[in-house]
């Protein structure tokens, strides 16, 4: 394979990276468990032009001001939305790929803060744009871990690797079966045929953005670390089912029960996906939601109402997706029920004065790619 050609001086290249929804396997990517996301047909586009002065300047459609920083930026330099970009520049430099400078123009149709991972779409879009502009050849899994490092250590969000892996490795028509441990993670694309079989995957962006999200996410991570120490395992997702008997604290016991049962559900869901058993797949989605609501306690009233209403209106299964405390839920429904489910959820939200949700259908799309 020939090495990619860097952009010539003044030349503009365009790359894009998608958001994702996770079908099942929630809060497992930081305990070494399996996850099953798809990349979305919603994406963040990054136009890039090289600079030779060691400076990076970035514009985004969400802000009327550009942000400029050095290619040698370190954590703490850049605040606000541009820290996701600076974090990617920093993490790439840490792995030996320091940009000589770049102008970056970002636009996105991934809703921000909706649990569809606009953050990973931005990081991965910037990463593939810089790699393309400089002619760096970096495999997608390494690049995903680099973007995750930027989000963890520069932005300060303690997320796992799923979002970046989905954004970079997505495949049209396929779900991704990701084993997040051992390192490096492995990603296998599995054909996902629900559309051919007459079903649709509906996303309900509940518009709820809970202030708890980041802090509580960190608390869950800390609790899983405590459990790992208590049980003497470094991958909590591989703890045997009877490990729950060894935990006395009721909160920690419930957290562990989620990790163990969710891991089993992903395994079962992989089989259901392969055998096109959508009723079974749906049941696993709903069981995942109950576990996230009751044992892991990361749901929100808007998510619970969406799931409940979707199920009452004929969904095969429904669950919150992403970190929780707001954001989006997904439901697997018969294709001709999409509108009815959307209307029922909107009506249920109106009855209790929740902000009107946004409902749309998604299908598995390709991961990050060059557009021009
Ligand atoms: P999610 O990843 O679920 O959308 P996060 O809170 O992880 O939510 O990330 C959202 C944040 O990422 C935004 O508040 C903003 O700071 C940044 N971001 C994402 N996309 C863009 C974009 N296109 N332009 C500028 N900032 C963005
Ligand atoms: Mg995010």
mmCIF file with all atom_site columns, N, CA and C in Angstrom, residues 218-252:
data_model
loop_
_atom_site.group_PDB
_atom_site.id
_atom_site.type_symbol
_atom_site.label_atom_id
_atom_site.label_alt_id
_atom_site.label_comp_id
_atom_site.label_asym_id
_atom_site.label_entity_id
_atom_site.label_seq_id
_atom_site.pdbx_PDB_ins_code
_atom_site.Cartn_x
_atom_site.Cartn_y
_atom_site.Cartn_z
_atom_site.occupancy
_atom_site.B_iso_or_equiv
_atom_site.pdbx_formal_charge
_atom_site.auth_seq_id
_atom_site.auth_comp_id
_atom_site.auth_asym_id
_atom_site.auth_atom_id
_atom_site.pdbx_PDB_model_num
ATOM 1   N N  . UNK A 1 218 ? -18.605 9.944   36.368 1.00 0.00 ? 218 UNK A N  1
ATOM 2   C CA . UNK A 1 218 ? -17.356 9.727   37.113 1.00 0.00 ? 218 UNK A CA 1
ATOM 3   C C  . UNK A 1 218 ? -17.580 8.893   38.362 1.00 0.00 ? 218 UNK A C  1
ATOM 4   N N  . UNK A 1 219 ? -18.728 9.109   39.025 1.00 0.00 ? 219 UNK A N  1
ATOM 5   C CA . UNK A 1 219 ? -19.043 8.312   40.220 1.00 0.00 ? 219 UNK A CA 1
ATOM 6   C C  . UNK A 1 219 ? -19.203 6.840   39.833 1.00 0.00 ? 219 UNK A C  1
ATOM 7   N N  . UNK A 1 220 ? -19.917 6.563   38.714 1.00 0.00 ? 220 UNK A N  1
ATOM 8   C CA . UNK A 1 220 ? -20.081 5.170   38.284 1.00 0.00 ? 220 UNK A CA 1
ATOM 9   C C  . UNK A 1 220 ? -18.725 4.541   37.982 1.00 0.00 ? 220 UNK A C  1
ATOM 10  N N  . UNK A 1 221 ? -17.870 5.291   37.325 1.00 0.00 ? 221 UNK A N  1
ATOM 11  C CA . UNK A 1 221 ? -16.533 4.756   37.020 1.00 0.00 ? 221 UNK A CA 1
ATOM 12  C C  . UNK A 1 221 ? -15.787 4.416   38.285 1.00 0.00 ? 221 UNK A C  1
ATOM 13  N N  . UNK A 1 222 ? -15.848 5.329   39.263 1.00 0.00 ? 222 UNK A N  1
ATOM 14  C CA . UNK A 1 222 ? -15.145 5.096   40.523 1.00 0.00 ? 222 UNK A CA 1
ATOM 15  C C  . UNK A 1 222 ? -15.714 3.868   41.232 1.00 0.00 ? 222 UNK A C  1
ATOM 16  N N  . UNK A 1 223 ? -17.042 3.703   41.174 1.00 0.00 ? 223 UNK A N  1
ATOM 17  C CA . UNK A 1 223 ? -17.650 2.540   41.825 1.00 0.00 ? 223 UNK A CA 1
ATOM 18  C C  . UNK A 1 223 ? -17.200 1.232   41.177 1.00 0.00 ? 223 UNK A C  1
ATOM 19  N N  . UNK A 1 224 ? -17.049 1.264   39.847 1.00 0.00 ? 224 UNK A N  1
ATOM 20  C CA . UNK A 1 224 ? -16.598 0.030   39.192 1.00 0.00 ? 224 UNK A CA 1
ATOM 21  C C  . UNK A 1 224 ? -15.141 -0.256  39.543 1.00 0.00 ? 224 UNK A C  1
ATOM 22  N N  . UNK A 1 225 ? -14.354 0.811   39.719 1.00 0.00 ? 225 UNK A N  1
ATOM 23  C CA . UNK A 1 225 ? -12.957 0.594   40.127 1.00 0.00 ? 225 UNK A CA 1
ATOM 24  C C  . UNK A 1 225 ? -12.895 0.007   41.534 1.00 0.00 ? 225 UNK A C  1
ATOM 25  N N  . UNK A 1 226 ? -13.756 0.537   42.402 1.00 0.00 ? 226 UNK A N  1
ATOM 26  C CA . UNK A 1 226 ? -13.812 0.016   43.774 1.00 0.00 ? 226 UNK A CA 1
ATOM 27  C C  . UNK A 1 226 ? -14.200 -1.470  43.754 1.00 0.00 ? 226 UNK A C  1
ATOM 28  N N  . UNK A 1 227 ? -15.173 -1.811  42.931 1.00 0.00 ? 227 UNK A N  1
ATOM 29  C CA . UNK A 1 227 ? -15.602 -3.208  42.818 1.00 0.00 ? 227 UNK A CA 1
ATOM 30  C C  . UNK A 1 227 ? -14.480 -4.095  42.305 1.00 0.00 ? 227 UNK A C  1
ATOM 31  N N  . UNK A 1 228 ? -13.739 -3.584  41.325 1.00 0.00 ? 228 UNK A N  1
ATOM 32  C CA . UNK A 1 228 ? -12.620 -4.348  40.782 1.00 0.00 ? 228 UNK A CA 1
ATOM 33  C C  . UNK A 1 228 ? -11.604 -4.679  41.866 1.00 0.00 ? 228 UNK A C  1
ATOM 34  N N  . UNK A 1 229 ? -11.313 -3.680  42.712 1.00 0.00 ? 229 UNK A N  1
ATOM 35  C CA . UNK A 1 229 ? -10.359 -3.904  43.804 1.00 0.00 ? 229 UNK A CA 1
ATOM 36  C C  . UNK A 1 229 ? -10.905 -4.898  44.820 1.00 0.00 ? 229 UNK A C  1
ATOM 37  N N  . UNK A 1 230 ? -12.172 -4.696  45.150 1.00 0.00 ? 230 UNK A N  1
ATOM 38  C CA . UNK A 1 230 ? -12.826 -5.566  46.125 1.00 0.00 ? 230 UNK A CA 1
ATOM 39  C C  . UNK A 1 230 ? -12.786 -7.035  45.694 1.00 0.00 ? 230 UNK A C  1
ATOM 40  N N  . UNK A 1 231 ? -13.024 -7.254  44.400 1.00 0.00 ? 231 UNK A N  1
ATOM 41  C CA . UNK A 1 231 ? -13.114 -8.622  43.893 1.00 0.00 ? 231 UNK A CA 1
ATOM 42  C C  . UNK A 1 231 ? -11.780 -9.141  43.357 1.00 0.00 ? 231 UNK A C  1
ATOM 43  N N  . UNK A 1 232 ? -10.798 -8.223  43.268 1.00 0.00 ? 232 UNK A N  1
ATOM 44  C CA . UNK A 1 232 ? -9.492  -8.641  42.749 1.00 0.00 ? 232 UNK A CA 1
ATOM 45  C C  . UNK A 1 232 ? -9.513  -8.967  41.263 1.00 0.00 ? 232 UNK A C  1
ATOM 46  N N  . UNK A 1 233 ? -10.353 -8.258  40.480 1.00 0.00 ? 233 UNK A N  1
ATOM 47  C CA . UNK A 1 233 ? -10.348 -8.458  39.016 1.00 0.00 ? 233 UNK A CA 1
ATOM 48  C C  . UNK A 1 233 ? -10.061 -7.121  38.350 1.00 0.00 ? 233 UNK A C  1
ATOM 49  N N  . UNK A 1 234 ? -9.287  -7.122  37.250 1.00 0.00 ? 234 UNK A N  1
ATOM 50  C CA . UNK A 1 234 ? -9.088  -5.821  36.599 1.00 0.00 ? 234 UNK A CA 1
ATOM 51  C C  . UNK A 1 234 ? -10.066 -5.573  35.453 1.00 0.00 ? 234 UNK A C  1
ATOM 52  N N  . UNK A 1 235 ? -10.761 -6.618  35.007 1.00 0.00 ? 235 UNK A N  1
ATOM 53  C CA . UNK A 1 235 ? -11.847 -6.384  34.032 1.00 0.00 ? 235 UNK A CA 1
ATOM 54  C C  . UNK A 1 235 ? -13.146 -6.788  34.700 1.00 0.00 ? 235 UNK A C  1
ATOM 55  N N  . UNK A 1 236 ? -13.855 -5.804  35.189 1.00 0.00 ? 236 UNK A N  1
ATOM 56  C CA . UNK A 1 236 ? -15.064 -6.115  35.951 1.00 0.00 ? 236 UNK A CA 1
ATOM 57  C C  . UNK A 1 236 ? -16.075 -6.913  35.121 1.00 0.00 ? 236 UNK A C  1
ATOM 58  N N  . UNK A 1 237 ? -16.121 -6.637  33.809 1.00 0.00 ? 237 UNK A N  1
ATOM 59  C CA . UNK A 1 237 ? -17.096 -7.320  32.950 1.00 0.00 ? 237 UNK A CA 1
ATOM 60  C C  . UNK A 1 237 ? -16.847 -8.825  32.894 1.00 0.00 ? 237 UNK A C  1
ATOM 61  N N  . UNK A 1 238 ? -15.639 -9.264  33.260 1.00 0.00 ? 238 UNK A N  1
ATOM 62  C CA . UNK A 1 238 ? -15.369 -10.705 33.217 1.00 0.00 ? 238 UNK A CA 1
ATOM 63  C C  . UNK A 1 238 ? -15.548 -11.362 34.591 1.00 0.00 ? 238 UNK A C  1
ATOM 64  N N  . UNK A 1 239 ? -16.069 -10.614 35.569 1.00 0.00 ? 239 UNK A N  1
ATOM 65  C CA . UNK A 1 239 ? -16.338 -11.214 36.882 1.00 0.00 ? 239 UNK A CA 1
ATOM 66  C C  . UNK A 1 239 ? -17.404 -12.301 36.726 1.00 0.00 ? 239 UNK A C  1
ATOM 67  N N  . UNK A 1 240 ? -17.277 -13.424 37.437 1.00 0.00 ? 240 UNK A N  1
ATOM 68  C CA . UNK A 1 240 ? -18.290 -14.487 37.313 1.00 0.00 ? 240 UNK A CA 1
ATOM 69  C C  . UNK A 1 240 ? -19.611 -14.041 37.950 1.00 0.00 ? 240 UNK A C  1
ATOM 70  N N  . UNK A 1 241 ? -20.746 -14.622 37.492 1.00 0.00 ? 241 UNK A N  1
ATOM 71  C CA . UNK A 1 241 ? -22.052 -14.198 37.989 1.00 0.00 ? 241 UNK A CA 1
ATOM 72  C C  . UNK A 1 241 ? -22.170 -14.242 39.518 1.00 0.00 ? 241 UNK A C  1
ATOM 73  N N  . UNK A 1 242 ? -21.516 -15.224 40.158 1.00 0.00 ? 242 UNK A N  1
ATOM 74  C CA . UNK A 1 242 ? -21.683 -15.315 41.614 1.00 0.00 ? 242 UNK A CA 1
ATOM 75  C C  . UNK A 1 242 ? -20.860 -14.276 42.377 1.00 0.00 ? 242 UNK A C  1
ATOM 76  N N  . UNK A 1 243 ? -20.106 -13.431 41.651 1.00 0.00 ? 243 UNK A N  1
ATOM 77  C CA . UNK A 1 243 ? -19.346 -12.376 42.337 1.00 0.00 ? 243 UNK A CA 1
ATOM 78  C C  . UNK A 1 243 ? -20.271 -11.432 43.106 1.00 0.00 ? 243 UNK A C  1
ATOM 79  N N  . UNK A 1 244 ? -21.528 -11.289 42.638 1.00 0.00 ? 244 UNK A N  1
ATOM 80  C CA . UNK A 1 244 ? -22.459 -10.390 43.358 1.00 0.00 ? 244 UNK A CA 1
ATOM 81  C C  . UNK A 1 244 ? -22.671 -10.858 44.800 1.00 0.00 ? 244 UNK A C  1
ATOM 82  N N  . UNK A 1 245 ? -22.516 -12.160 45.038 1.00 0.00 ? 245 UNK A N  1
ATOM 83  C CA . UNK A 1 245 ? -22.705 -12.680 46.402 1.00 0.00 ? 245 UNK A CA 1
ATOM 84  C C  . UNK A 1 245 ? -21.624 -12.194 47.352 1.00 0.00 ? 245 UNK A C  1
ATOM 85  N N  . UNK A 1 246 ? -20.486 -11.768 46.778 1.00 0.00 ? 246 UNK A N  1
ATOM 86  C CA . UNK A 1 246 ? -19.357 -11.348 47.621 1.00 0.00 ? 246 UNK A CA 1
ATOM 87  C C  . UNK A 1 246 ? -19.427 -9.862  47.984 1.00 0.00 ? 246 UNK A C  1
ATOM 88  N N  . UNK A 1 247 ? -20.426 -9.165  47.433 1.00 0.00 ? 247 UNK A N  1
ATOM 89  C CA . UNK A 1 247 ? -20.503 -7.719  47.676 1.00 0.00 ? 247 UNK A CA 1
ATOM 90  C C  . UNK A 1 247 ? -21.664 -7.438  48.630 1.00 0.00 ? 247 UNK A C  1
ATOM 91  N N  . UNK A 1 248 ? -21.370 -6.808  49.762 1.00 0.00 ? 248 UNK A N  1
ATOM 92  C CA . UNK A 1 248 ? -22.419 -6.543  50.765 1.00 0.00 ? 248 UNK A CA 1
ATOM 93  C C  . UNK A 1 248 ? -23.140 -5.230  50.506 1.00 0.00 ? 248 UNK A C  1
ATOM 94  N N  . UNK A 1 249 ? -22.370 -4.207  50.133 1.00 0.00 ? 249 UNK A N  1
ATOM 95  C CA . UNK A 1 249 ? -22.968 -2.884  49.955 1.00 0.00 ? 249 UNK A CA 1
ATOM 96  C C  . UNK A 1 249 ? -24.048 -2.948  48.862 1.00 0.00 ? 249 UNK A C  1
ATOM 97  N N  . UNK A 1 250 ? -25.285 -2.565  49.190 1.00 0.00 ? 250 UNK A N  1
ATOM 98  C CA . UNK A 1 250 ? -26.381 -2.748  48.218 1.00 0.00 ? 250 UNK A CA 1
ATOM 99  C C  . UNK A 1 250 ? -26.201 -1.937  46.932 1.00 0.00 ? 250 UNK A C  1
ATOM 100 N N  . UNK A 1 251 ? -25.610 -0.756  47.040 1.00 0.00 ? 251 UNK A N  1
ATOM 101 C CA . UNK A 1 251 ? -25.426 0.060   45.832 1.00 0.00 ? 251 UNK A CA 1
ATOM 102 C C  . UNK A 1 251 ? -24.379 -0.588  44.929 1.00 0.00 ? 251 UNK A C  1
ATOM 103 N N  . UNK A 1 252 ? -23.239 -0.962  45.515 1.00 0.00 ? 252 UNK A N  1
ATOM 104 C CA . UNK A 1 252 ? -22.193 -1.603  44.708 1.00 0.00 ? 252 UNK A CA 1
ATOM 105 C C  . UNK A 1 252 ? -22.685 -2.926  44.124 1.00 0.00 ? 252 UNK A C  1
#
